[in-house]
Amino acid sequence: SNPNLLAMGSGSVDSSEEDDQDDDDDCDDEEDGIVKIVDSNGVASVLPYSETPKQNNKNKNKQKKKIKKKTTNPCQDEAKRKERERRKMEENCKWLTRELTSITQEYMEEPRVSVRSSFASSFGSGGRSSMIGSWWPSSVTATEQDRQQQQHQIVNPGSITRHPDRLSKCLRPYQQEDAHEFLRALLSTLVMNGQNKQLSSLFDGLLESSVTCQTCGRASLTRDRYMDLSLDINDMDITTLNDALYEFTKTELLTQDNAVFCQKCRKKRSVTKGLRLATAPSILVCHLKRFAFNAYGRLVRLHKRIQFPQRLEIGEYMSNLNKARPPPYDLVGILVHQGQTCASGHYLAFVKKHGEWFKCNDSEITLVDESTVMMQQAYKRSME
């Protein structure tokens, strides 16, 4: 037999010499597809070879073998599927790391006539002057363009953004997708299975959930990892980023039907439940939920303006068990969704470098003042 095939669940084996000898014996009375059978009374009858009992049994055995060959082990199939997914995710992680490394190295290099082949194909082959002209306002002179180009090297991330499906099955190329989902998929792919730990440490934090019994005072704490904070802004009273953070971390009372089973009291009790930040990441990403359901159950976009500071203190939102207080965060970027509905729209990014703010609108990069940034209806903010 072939144990390797059996281990893979195929069920097929090689026949032995004894089986071959039995098959030869069975064919002694066979001639031209006709078989003579003599019953107990000595009466002989002639049957077609395919209708003999022995041949019927052999046909059934062959059919069983065929069925057995098609039968697989569900556990092995599931293990193979998971292994294929793991290998694919690992391959995507290496691909994304390689592309981001290339983009970063390119950003750090001295300005050249052509940055990347994809960049040249997107903006033509007119040399540096035409490339800068695509990115900088026409009011900027050529000399000033050269100076700004040296200070603010520009790269093209199209090698990644053209393949969002490699980051997540939910993302499709050339479709309108959610920027927050894209960021989460990108970071998750980068740091999967402990890869790129230094990058992971920049965004990683711990959320602490506490449930406290109001009868015996027993507290239950659980901690979960987070890489961004999704903040609800639907409430009319929420008008600032600090309001949203307070709503996110406030303690609520659960009573009656919402009571929780207390392990110490051995019965359901009224409890308080709340979220706090156990640890703070180096880069804090705040995602404002600008999509909500209206009174008719329809998904609508929230157009309200949320004020946000240039510098954010989060000490009051930290866990009471953590006595350390993180340093204040400085605003370094915001993402804006332009559109009237949730089904479509356009994203703009405002990023800060060397104390100056830049508006990133696809291939157009524009220098803007701080007041323009602070007036935006932000969808996401990055602070460090």
mmCIF file of C-alpha atoms in Angstrom:
data_model
loop_
_atom_site.group_PDB
_atom_site.id
_atom_site.type_symbol
_atom_site.label_atom_id
_atom_site.label_comp_id
_atom_site.label_asym_id
_atom_site.label_seq_id
_atom_site.Cartn_x
_atom_site.Cartn_y
_atom_site.Cartn_z
ATOM 1 C CA SER A 1 0.000 0.000 0.000
ATOM 2 C CA ASN A 2 0.957 3.680 -0.305
ATOM 3 C CA PRO A 3 0.792 5.237 3.176
ATOM 4 C CA ASN A 4 1.488 8.739 1.823
ATOM 5 C CA LEU A 5 -1.683 8.699 -0.243
ATOM 6 C CA LEU A 6 -3.693 7.407 2.674
ATOM 7 C CA ALA A 7 -2.323 10.151 4.884
ATOM 8 C CA MET A 8 -3.525 12.734 2.366
ATOM 9 C CA GLY A 9 -7.010 11.234 2.459
ATOM 10 C CA SER A 10 -7.106 9.891 -1.102
ATOM 11 C CA GLY A 11 -7.933 6.331 -0.026
ATOM 12 C CA SER A 12 -6.200 4.732 -3.027
ATOM 13 C CA VAL A 13 -3.780 1.817 -2.490
ATOM 14 C CA ASP A 14 -1.751 -0.513 -4.731
ATOM 15 C CA SER A 15 -3.084 -4.070 -5.160
ATOM 16 C CA SER A 16 -1.096 -7.012 -3.777
ATOM 17 C CA GLU A 17 0.002 -10.190 -5.557
ATOM 18 C CA GLU A 18 -2.685 -12.236 -3.758
ATOM 19 C CA ASP A 19 -5.392 -9.963 -5.097
ATOM 20 C CA ASP A 20 -3.986 -10.422 -8.596
ATOM 21 C CA GLN A 21 -4.005 -14.223 -8.181
ATOM 22 C CA ASP A 22 -7.638 -14.133 -6.976
ATOM 23 C CA ASP A 23 -8.573 -12.125 -10.024
ATOM 24 C CA ASP A 24 -6.933 -14.757 -12.256
ATOM 25 C CA ASP A 25 -8.892 -17.563 -10.543
ATOM 26 C CA ASP A 26 -12.134 -15.693 -11.018
ATOM 27 C CA CYS A 27 -11.573 -15.590 -14.734
ATOM 28 C CA ASP A 28 -11.044 -19.359 -15.262
ATOM 29 C CA ASP A 29 -14.577 -19.916 -16.544
ATOM 30 C CA GLU A 30 -14.744 -16.666 -18.523
ATOM 31 C CA GLU A 31 -14.676 -16.842 -22.311
ATOM 32 C CA ASP A 32 -15.638 -14.094 -24.747
ATOM 33 C CA GLY A 33 -17.809 -12.357 -22.142
ATOM 34 C CA ILE A 34 -19.939 -15.528 -21.523
ATOM 35 C CA VAL A 35 -19.945 -17.477 -18.225
ATOM 36 C CA LYS A 36 -21.456 -20.990 -17.673
ATOM 37 C CA ILE A 37 -23.003 -21.535 -14.215
ATOM 38 C CA VAL A 38 -24.148 -24.960 -12.878
ATOM 39 C CA ASP A 39 -26.659 -24.964 -10.004
ATOM 40 C CA SER A 40 -27.098 -27.633 -7.251
ATOM 41 C CA ASN A 41 -29.404 -29.739 -9.488
ATOM 42 C CA GLY A 42 -26.779 -29.946 -12.178
ATOM 43 C CA VAL A 43 -28.655 -27.570 -14.506
ATOM 44 C CA ALA A 44 -26.291 -25.396 -16.470
ATOM 45 C CA SER A 45 -27.114 -21.848 -17.524
ATOM 46 C CA VAL A 46 -25.181 -19.260 -19.498
ATOM 47 C CA LEU A 47 -25.038 -15.625 -18.367
ATOM 48 C CA PRO A 48 -23.265 -12.563 -19.699
ATOM 49 C CA TYR A 49 -20.028 -11.964 -17.831
ATOM 50 C CA SER A 50 -21.232 -8.628 -16.381
ATOM 51 C CA GLU A 51 -24.219 -10.322 -14.677
ATOM 52 C CA THR A 52 -22.284 -12.955 -12.730
ATOM 53 C CA PRO A 53 -22.306 -12.616 -8.905
ATOM 54 C CA LYS A 54 -18.518 -12.400 -8.703
ATOM 55 C CA GLN A 55 -18.338 -9.692 -11.342
ATOM 56 C CA ASN A 56 -21.150 -7.759 -9.664
ATOM 57 C CA ASN A 57 -19.194 -7.839 -6.416
ATOM 58 C CA LYS A 58 -16.063 -6.677 -8.203
ATOM 59 C CA ASN A 59 -17.998 -3.835 -9.863
ATOM 60 C CA LYS A 60 -19.335 -2.755 -6.495
ATOM 61 C CA ASN A 61 -15.829 -2.836 -5.018
ATOM 62 C CA LYS A 62 -14.559 -0.662 -7.854
ATOM 63 C CA GLN A 63 -17.376 1.819 -7.288
ATOM 64 C CA LYS A 64 -16.582 1.931 -3.576
ATOM 65 C CA LYS A 65 -12.933 2.614 -4.372
ATOM 66 C CA LYS A 66 -13.910 5.446 -6.692
ATOM 67 C CA ILE A 67 -16.148 6.977 -4.010
ATOM 68 C CA LYS A 68 -13.386 6.542 -1.458
ATOM 69 C CA LYS A 69 -10.938 8.333 -3.717
ATOM 70 C CA LYS A 70 -13.262 11.337 -3.902
ATOM 71 C CA THR A 71 -13.851 11.415 -0.139
ATOM 72 C CA THR A 72 -11.530 13.776 1.776
ATOM 73 C CA ASN A 73 -10.925 14.524 5.424
ATOM 74 C CA PRO A 74 -12.699 17.786 6.446
ATOM 75 C CA CYS A 75 -10.151 18.465 9.175
ATOM 76 C CA GLN A 76 -7.288 18.122 6.705
ATOM 77 C CA ASP A 77 -9.083 20.369 4.211
ATOM 78 C CA GLU A 78 -9.552 23.044 6.869
ATOM 79 C CA ALA A 79 -5.911 22.782 7.914
ATOM 80 C CA LYS A 80 -4.793 23.126 4.286
ATOM 81 C CA ARG A 81 -7.054 26.133 3.782
ATOM 82 C CA LYS A 82 -5.679 27.876 6.860
ATOM 83 C CA GLU A 83 -2.135 27.125 5.772
ATOM 84 C CA ARG A 84 -2.818 28.601 2.325
ATOM 85 C CA GLU A 85 -4.291 31.742 3.918
ATOM 86 C CA ARG A 86 -1.335 32.033 6.287
ATOM 87 C CA ARG A 87 1.145 31.780 3.432
ATOM 88 C CA LYS A 88 -0.793 34.309 1.391
ATOM 89 C CA MET A 89 -0.923 36.784 4.295
ATOM 90 C CA GLU A 90 2.785 36.300 4.928
ATOM 91 C CA GLU A 91 3.490 36.917 1.245
ATOM 92 C CA ASN A 92 1.351 40.089 1.313
ATOM 93 C CA CYS A 93 3.142 41.270 4.446
ATOM 94 C CA LYS A 94 6.533 40.884 2.755
ATOM 95 C CA TRP A 95 5.235 42.588 -0.395
ATOM 96 C CA LEU A 96 3.834 45.567 1.542
ATOM 97 C CA THR A 97 6.990 45.889 3.648
ATOM 98 C CA ARG A 98 9.107 45.816 0.516
ATOM 99 C CA GLU A 99 7.005 48.467 -1.248
ATOM 100 C CA LEU A 100 6.903 50.813 1.758
ATOM 101 C CA THR A 101 10.643 50.400 2.257
ATOM 102 C CA SER A 102 11.212 51.320 -1.382
ATOM 103 C CA ILE A 103 8.947 54.373 -1.081
ATOM 104 C CA THR A 104 10.690 55.492 2.115
ATOM 105 C CA GLN A 105 14.152 55.074 0.614
ATOM 106 C CA GLU A 106 13.040 57.008 -2.428
ATOM 107 C CA TYR A 107 11.676 59.773 -0.224
ATOM 108 C CA MET A 108 14.999 60.073 1.594
ATOM 109 C CA GLU A 109 17.073 60.191 -1.612
ATOM 110 C CA GLU A 110 18.110 63.368 -3.377
ATOM 111 C CA PRO A 111 15.585 64.629 -5.972
ATOM 112 C CA ARG A 112 16.126 63.080 -9.388
ATOM 113 C CA VAL A 113 14.687 63.623 -12.847
ATOM 114 C CA SER A 114 12.541 60.502 -12.600
ATOM 115 C CA VAL A 115 11.463 59.048 -9.303
ATOM 116 C CA ARG A 116 9.727 55.798 -10.278
ATOM 117 C CA SER A 117 8.633 54.309 -13.539
ATOM 118 C CA SER A 118 5.025 54.383 -12.328
ATOM 119 C CA PHE A 119 5.418 58.043 -11.422
ATOM 120 C CA ALA A 120 6.743 58.840 -14.920
ATOM 121 C CA SER A 121 3.910 56.967 -16.596
ATOM 122 C CA SER A 122 1.360 58.885 -14.521
ATOM 123 C CA PHE A 123 2.727 62.383 -15.091
ATOM 124 C CA GLY A 124 4.555 62.177 -18.403
ATOM 125 C CA SER A 125 8.231 62.294 -19.272
ATOM 126 C CA GLY A 126 8.855 66.034 -19.288
ATOM 127 C CA GLY A 127 11.668 65.947 -16.737
ATOM 128 C CA ARG A 128 11.782 67.597 -13.350
ATOM 129 C CA SER A 129 10.063 70.825 -14.368
ATOM 130 C CA SER A 130 6.952 69.049 -15.672
ATOM 131 C CA MET A 131 6.870 66.714 -12.687
ATOM 132 C CA ILE A 132 7.054 69.556 -10.188
ATOM 133 C CA GLY A 133 4.517 71.530 -12.167
ATOM 134 C CA SER A 134 2.002 68.727 -11.621
ATOM 135 C CA TRP A 135 2.444 68.919 -7.872
ATOM 136 C CA TRP A 136 3.092 72.575 -7.015
ATOM 137 C CA PRO A 137 0.958 75.692 -7.621
ATOM 138 C CA SER A 138 1.558 77.593 -10.839
ATOM 139 C CA SER A 139 2.289 80.746 -8.827
ATOM 140 C CA VAL A 140 5.538 79.214 -7.572
ATOM 141 C CA THR A 141 8.581 80.150 -9.671
ATOM 142 C CA ALA A 142 10.992 77.585 -11.121
ATOM 143 C CA THR A 143 13.755 78.449 -8.650
ATOM 144 C CA GLU A 144 11.370 78.225 -5.739
ATOM 145 C CA GLN A 145 10.019 74.951 -7.125
ATOM 146 C CA ASP A 146 13.510 73.443 -7.091
ATOM 147 C CA ARG A 147 14.032 74.580 -3.524
ATOM 148 C CA GLN A 148 10.679 73.220 -2.348
ATOM 149 C CA GLN A 149 11.217 69.987 -4.268
ATOM 150 C CA GLN A 150 14.481 69.457 -2.383
ATOM 151 C CA GLN A 151 12.789 70.162 0.959
ATOM 152 C CA HIS A 152 9.655 68.092 0.268
ATOM 153 C CA GLN A 153 10.531 65.042 -1.790
ATOM 154 C CA ILE A 154 7.453 63.575 -3.472
ATOM 155 C CA VAL A 155 6.827 59.890 -4.115
ATOM 156 C CA ASN A 156 4.053 57.886 -5.715
ATOM 157 C CA PRO A 157 2.359 55.150 -3.562
ATOM 158 C CA GLY A 158 0.463 53.735 -6.537
ATOM 159 C CA SER A 159 2.252 50.388 -6.285
ATOM 160 C CA ILE A 160 0.225 49.839 -3.077
ATOM 161 C CA THR A 161 -2.990 51.769 -3.674
ATOM 162 C CA ARG A 162 -3.590 49.987 -6.982
ATOM 163 C CA HIS A 163 -3.713 46.641 -5.159
ATOM 164 C CA PRO A 164 -5.945 47.128 -2.079
ATOM 165 C CA ASP A 165 -7.278 43.581 -2.454
ATOM 166 C CA ARG A 166 -3.879 42.326 -1.281
ATOM 167 C CA LEU A 167 -4.524 44.055 2.046
ATOM 168 C CA SER A 168 -8.086 42.841 2.602
ATOM 169 C CA LYS A 169 -10.679 40.707 0.823
ATOM 170 C CA CYS A 170 -13.206 43.492 1.435
ATOM 171 C CA LEU A 171 -11.223 46.034 -0.629
ATOM 172 C CA ARG A 172 -11.387 46.060 -4.440
ATOM 173 C CA PRO A 173 -9.210 47.896 -6.980
ATOM 174 C CA TYR A 174 -10.713 50.947 -8.705
ATOM 175 C CA GLN A 175 -13.717 50.976 -6.361
ATOM 176 C CA GLN A 176 -14.728 53.604 -3.811
ATOM 177 C CA GLU A 177 -13.585 52.217 -0.471
ATOM 178 C CA ASP A 178 -13.415 53.489 3.102
ATOM 179 C CA ALA A 179 -10.127 55.173 4.045
ATOM 180 C CA HIS A 180 -10.363 54.037 7.665
ATOM 181 C CA GLU A 181 -10.800 50.419 6.576
ATOM 182 C CA PHE A 182 -7.839 50.803 4.217
ATOM 183 C CA LEU A 183 -5.595 52.079 7.025
ATOM 184 C CA ARG A 184 -6.623 49.257 9.342
ATOM 185 C CA ALA A 185 -6.016 46.648 6.634
ATOM 186 C CA LEU A 186 -2.630 48.168 5.809
ATOM 187 C CA LEU A 187 -1.440 48.216 9.432
ATOM 188 C CA SER A 188 -2.822 44.736 10.134
ATOM 189 C CA THR A 189 -0.996 43.344 7.101
ATOM 190 C CA LEU A 190 2.253 45.012 8.116
ATOM 191 C CA VAL A 191 2.287 43.708 11.677
ATOM 192 C CA MET A 192 0.732 40.247 11.211
ATOM 193 C CA ASN A 193 2.331 37.390 13.174
ATOM 194 C CA GLY A 194 4.687 39.737 14.975
ATOM 195 C CA GLN A 195 6.224 41.261 11.844
ATOM 196 C CA ASN A 196 7.589 44.836 11.859
ATOM 197 C CA LYS A 197 7.408 45.169 15.640
ATOM 198 C CA GLN A 198 8.966 48.615 15.644
ATOM 199 C CA LEU A 199 6.208 49.922 13.379
ATOM 200 C CA SER A 200 3.553 48.119 15.408
ATOM 201 C CA SER A 201 4.743 49.813 18.599
ATOM 202 C CA LEU A 202 4.042 53.244 17.061
ATOM 203 C CA PHE A 203 0.292 52.601 16.763
ATOM 204 C CA ASP A 204 -0.324 49.932 19.414
ATOM 205 C CA GLY A 205 -2.189 50.702 22.621
ATOM 206 C CA LEU A 206 -4.298 48.857 25.182
ATOM 207 C CA LEU A 207 -7.924 49.536 26.045
ATOM 208 C CA GLU A 208 -9.089 48.634 29.533
ATOM 209 C CA SER A 209 -12.688 47.576 30.096
ATOM 210 C CA SER A 210 -13.844 47.539 33.717
ATOM 211 C CA VAL A 211 -17.078 46.106 35.137
ATOM 212 C CA THR A 212 -17.687 46.862 38.838
ATOM 213 C CA CYS A 213 -20.429 45.298 40.954
ATOM 214 C CA GLN A 214 -22.447 47.915 42.830
ATOM 215 C CA THR A 215 -23.203 45.475 45.679
ATOM 216 C CA CYS A 216 -19.898 43.885 46.636
ATOM 217 C CA GLY A 217 -17.540 46.208 44.773
ATOM 218 C CA ARG A 218 -15.811 43.417 42.844
ATOM 219 C CA ALA A 219 -14.129 44.750 39.679
ATOM 220 C CA SER A 220 -13.437 42.732 36.543
ATOM 221 C CA LEU A 221 -10.816 44.099 34.158
ATOM 222 C CA THR A 222 -10.069 43.050 30.576
ATOM 223 C CA ARG A 223 -7.596 44.608 28.172
ATOM 224 C CA ASP A 224 -7.694 44.622 24.386
ATOM 225 C CA ARG A 225 -5.284 45.915 21.765
ATOM 226 C CA TYR A 226 -6.186 48.919 19.630
ATOM 227 C CA MET A 227 -4.498 50.776 16.766
ATOM 228 C CA ASP A 228 -7.046 53.611 16.500
ATOM 229 C CA LEU A 229 -10.021 54.996 18.408
ATOM 230 C CA SER A 230 -13.428 55.039 16.663
ATOM 231 C CA LEU A 231 -15.372 57.884 18.272
ATOM 232 C CA ASP A 232 -19.125 58.442 18.069
ATOM 233 C CA ILE A 233 -20.154 62.036 17.199
ATOM 234 C CA ASN A 234 -23.882 61.498 16.562
ATOM 235 C CA ASP A 235 -24.956 62.984 19.904
ATOM 236 C CA MET A 236 -25.984 66.647 19.657
ATOM 237 C CA ASP A 237 -23.867 67.518 22.699
ATOM 238 C CA ILE A 238 -20.652 66.313 21.046
ATOM 239 C CA THR A 239 -19.063 69.307 19.342
ATOM 240 C CA THR A 240 -15.338 68.832 20.068
ATOM 241 C CA LEU A 241 -12.797 66.023 19.956
ATOM 242 C CA ASN A 242 -12.575 66.101 23.751
ATOM 243 C CA ASP A 243 -16.363 65.648 23.956
ATOM 244 C CA ALA A 244 -16.074 62.547 21.779
ATOM 245 C CA LEU A 245 -13.231 61.146 23.911
ATOM 246 C CA TYR A 246 -15.208 61.788 27.090
ATOM 247 C CA GLU A 247 -18.247 59.987 25.623
ATOM 248 C CA PHE A 248 -15.992 57.095 24.592
ATOM 249 C CA THR A 249 -14.503 56.654 28.077
ATOM 250 C CA LYS A 250 -17.435 57.589 30.305
ATOM 251 C CA THR A 251 -18.810 55.093 32.857
ATOM 252 C CA GLU A 252 -22.393 53.845 32.422
ATOM 253 C CA LEU A 253 -24.714 52.094 34.878
ATOM 254 C CA LEU A 254 -26.239 48.766 33.866
ATOM 255 C CA THR A 255 -29.346 47.739 35.823
ATOM 256 C CA GLN A 256 -32.427 45.525 35.582
ATOM 257 C CA ASP A 257 -32.451 43.755 32.197
ATOM 258 C CA ASN A 258 -28.864 44.839 31.578
ATOM 259 C CA ALA A 259 -27.599 43.551 34.932
ATOM 260 C CA VAL A 260 -24.447 41.423 34.846
ATOM 261 C CA PHE A 261 -23.739 38.178 36.702
ATOM 262 C CA CYS A 262 -21.324 38.792 39.596
ATOM 263 C CA GLN A 263 -18.898 35.943 40.330
ATOM 264 C CA LYS A 264 -18.655 36.949 43.994
ATOM 265 C CA CYS A 265 -22.359 37.490 44.682
ATOM 266 C CA ARG A 266 -23.281 34.488 42.479
ATOM 267 C CA LYS A 267 -26.239 36.379 40.982
ATOM 268 C CA LYS A 268 -27.019 39.203 38.615
ATOM 269 C CA ARG A 269 -26.234 42.629 39.994
ATOM 270 C CA SER A 270 -26.273 46.247 38.895
ATOM 271 C CA VAL A 271 -22.817 47.182 37.653
ATOM 272 C CA THR A 272 -20.907 50.110 36.241
ATOM 273 C CA LYS A 273 -19.074 49.609 32.969
ATOM 274 C CA GLY A 274 -16.520 51.830 31.288
ATOM 275 C CA LEU A 275 -13.589 51.985 28.886
ATOM 276 C CA ARG A 276 -10.267 53.670 29.648
ATOM 277 C CA LEU A 277 -6.926 53.866 27.892
ATOM 278 C CA ALA A 278 -4.517 51.514 29.653
ATOM 279 C CA THR A 279 -1.573 52.519 27.454
ATOM 280 C CA ALA A 280 -1.125 55.265 24.872
ATOM 281 C CA PRO A 281 0.524 54.738 21.471
ATOM 282 C CA SER A 282 3.243 56.939 20.019
ATOM 283 C CA ILE A 283 0.886 57.937 17.190
ATOM 284 C CA LEU A 284 -2.774 58.344 18.165
ATOM 285 C CA VAL A 285 -5.311 57.916 15.340
ATOM 286 C CA CYS A 286 -8.841 59.153 16.059
ATOM 287 C CA HIS A 287 -11.581 58.034 13.686
ATOM 288 C CA LEU A 288 -14.794 60.088 13.780
ATOM 289 C CA LYS A 289 -17.894 58.075 12.899
ATOM 290 C CA ARG A 290 -19.473 60.329 10.286
ATOM 291 C CA PHE A 291 -21.966 57.661 9.214
ATOM 292 C CA ALA A 292 -25.062 56.868 11.271
ATOM 293 C CA PHE A 293 -28.609 55.527 10.931
ATOM 294 C CA ASN A 294 -31.467 58.042 10.876
ATOM 295 C CA ALA A 295 -34.992 57.593 12.264
ATOM 296 C CA TYR A 296 -36.005 55.644 9.154
ATOM 297 C CA GLY A 297 -33.150 53.164 9.473
ATOM 298 C CA ARG A 298 -31.209 54.619 6.568
ATOM 299 C CA LEU A 299 -27.454 55.155 6.627
ATOM 300 C CA VAL A 300 -26.679 58.872 6.351
ATOM 301 C CA ARG A 301 -23.570 61.013 6.475
ATOM 302 C CA LEU A 302 -23.067 63.402 9.415
ATOM 303 C CA HIS A 303 -21.999 66.845 8.220
ATOM 304 C CA LYS A 304 -21.541 68.428 11.662
ATOM 305 C CA ARG A 305 -18.251 70.150 12.365
ATOM 306 C CA ILE A 306 -16.144 68.822 15.240
ATOM 307 C CA GLN A 307 -13.580 71.213 16.689
ATOM 308 C CA PHE A 308 -10.145 69.753 17.378
ATOM 309 C CA PRO A 309 -7.062 71.222 19.042
ATOM 310 C CA GLN A 310 -3.515 71.594 17.777
ATOM 311 C CA ARG A 311 -2.337 69.876 20.966
ATOM 312 C CA LEU A 312 -4.261 67.117 22.776
ATOM 313 C CA GLU A 313 -3.941 66.020 26.401
ATOM 314 C CA ILE A 314 -5.373 62.548 27.132
ATOM 315 C CA GLY A 315 -4.388 62.122 30.803
ATOM 316 C CA GLU A 316 -7.999 62.275 32.008
ATOM 317 C CA TYR A 317 -8.949 59.378 29.724
ATOM 318 C CA MET A 318 -6.231 57.033 31.005
ATOM 319 C CA SER A 319 -6.834 54.091 33.352
ATOM 320 C CA ASN A 320 -6.867 54.869 37.064
ATOM 321 C CA LEU A 321 -4.487 51.942 37.592
ATOM 322 C CA ASN A 322 -1.934 53.537 35.285
ATOM 323 C CA LYS A 323 -0.377 56.406 37.181
ATOM 324 C CA ALA A 324 1.799 57.466 34.243
ATOM 325 C CA ARG A 325 0.542 60.292 32.064
ATOM 326 C CA PRO A 326 1.550 60.385 28.387
ATOM 327 C CA PRO A 327 2.972 63.601 26.934
ATOM 328 C CA PRO A 328 0.609 65.753 24.860
ATOM 329 C CA TYR A 329 -0.004 64.885 21.227
ATOM 330 C CA ASP A 330 0.582 67.360 18.395
ATOM 331 C CA LEU A 331 -1.692 67.331 15.346
ATOM 332 C CA VAL A 332 0.223 66.116 12.266
ATOM 333 C CA GLY A 333 -2.512 65.120 9.794
ATOM 334 C CA ILE A 334 -6.225 64.954 9.103
ATOM 335 C CA LEU A 335 -8.308 63.136 6.496
ATOM 336 C CA VAL A 336 -11.441 64.724 5.023
ATOM 337 C CA HIS A 337 -14.314 62.988 3.240
ATOM 338 C CA GLN A 338 -16.081 65.159 0.676
ATOM 339 C CA GLY A 339 -19.510 63.950 -0.364
ATOM 340 C CA GLN A 340 -23.197 64.150 0.463
ATOM 341 C CA THR A 341 -23.825 60.428 0.942
ATOM 342 C CA CYS A 342 -22.088 57.347 2.296
ATOM 343 C CA ALA A 343 -22.087 55.630 -1.088
ATOM 344 C CA SER A 344 -19.597 57.927 -2.805
ATOM 345 C CA GLY A 345 -17.285 60.864 -2.304
ATOM 346 C CA HIS A 346 -13.697 62.030 -2.413
ATOM 347 C CA TYR A 347 -10.897 62.028 0.167
ATOM 348 C CA LEU A 348 -8.483 64.866 0.883
ATOM 349 C CA ALA A 349 -5.526 64.736 3.250
ATOM 350 C CA PHE A 350 -3.843 67.575 5.117
ATOM 351 C CA VAL A 351 -0.362 66.775 6.417
ATOM 352 C CA LYS A 352 2.116 68.790 8.425
ATOM 353 C CA LYS A 353 5.854 68.872 7.791
ATOM 354 C CA HIS A 354 8.474 71.276 9.163
ATOM 355 C CA GLY A 355 5.707 73.424 10.624
ATOM 356 C CA GLU A 356 3.911 73.841 7.275
ATOM 357 C CA TRP A 357 0.584 72.350 6.220
ATOM 358 C CA PHE A 358 -0.002 70.774 2.819
ATOM 359 C CA LYS A 359 -3.254 69.801 1.146
ATOM 360 C CA CYS A 360 -2.998 66.472 -0.730
ATOM 361 C CA ASN A 361 -5.673 66.130 -3.402
ATOM 362 C CA ASP A 362 -4.727 63.165 -5.585
ATOM 363 C CA SER A 363 -1.784 64.386 -7.679
ATOM 364 C CA GLU A 364 -2.054 68.007 -6.521
ATOM 365 C CA ILE A 365 -0.080 69.122 -3.460
ATOM 366 C CA THR A 366 -0.874 72.644 -2.254
ATOM 367 C CA LEU A 367 0.634 74.710 0.556
ATOM 368 C CA VAL A 368 -2.189 75.940 2.853
ATOM 369 C CA ASP A 369 -2.379 77.965 6.024
ATOM 370 C CA GLU A 370 -3.230 76.558 9.447
ATOM 371 C CA SER A 371 -6.657 78.220 9.621
ATOM 372 C CA THR A 372 -7.761 76.298 6.518
ATOM 373 C CA VAL A 373 -6.835 73.022 8.211
ATOM 374 C CA MET A 374 -8.627 73.827 11.445
ATOM 375 C CA MET A 375 -11.893 74.575 9.599
ATOM 376 C CA GLN A 376 -12.137 71.125 7.980
ATOM 377 C CA GLN A 377 -14.817 68.518 8.699
ATOM 378 C CA ALA A 378 -12.282 65.869 9.578
ATOM 379 C CA TYR A 379 -13.011 62.162 9.168
ATOM 380 C CA LYS A 380 -9.790 61.022 10.771
ATOM 381 C CA ARG A 381 -6.995 62.716 12.721
ATOM 382 C CA SER A 382 -3.419 61.647 13.386
ATOM 383 C CA MET A 383 -1.511 63.016 16.363
ATOM 384 C CA GLU A 384 1.946 62.278 17.679
#
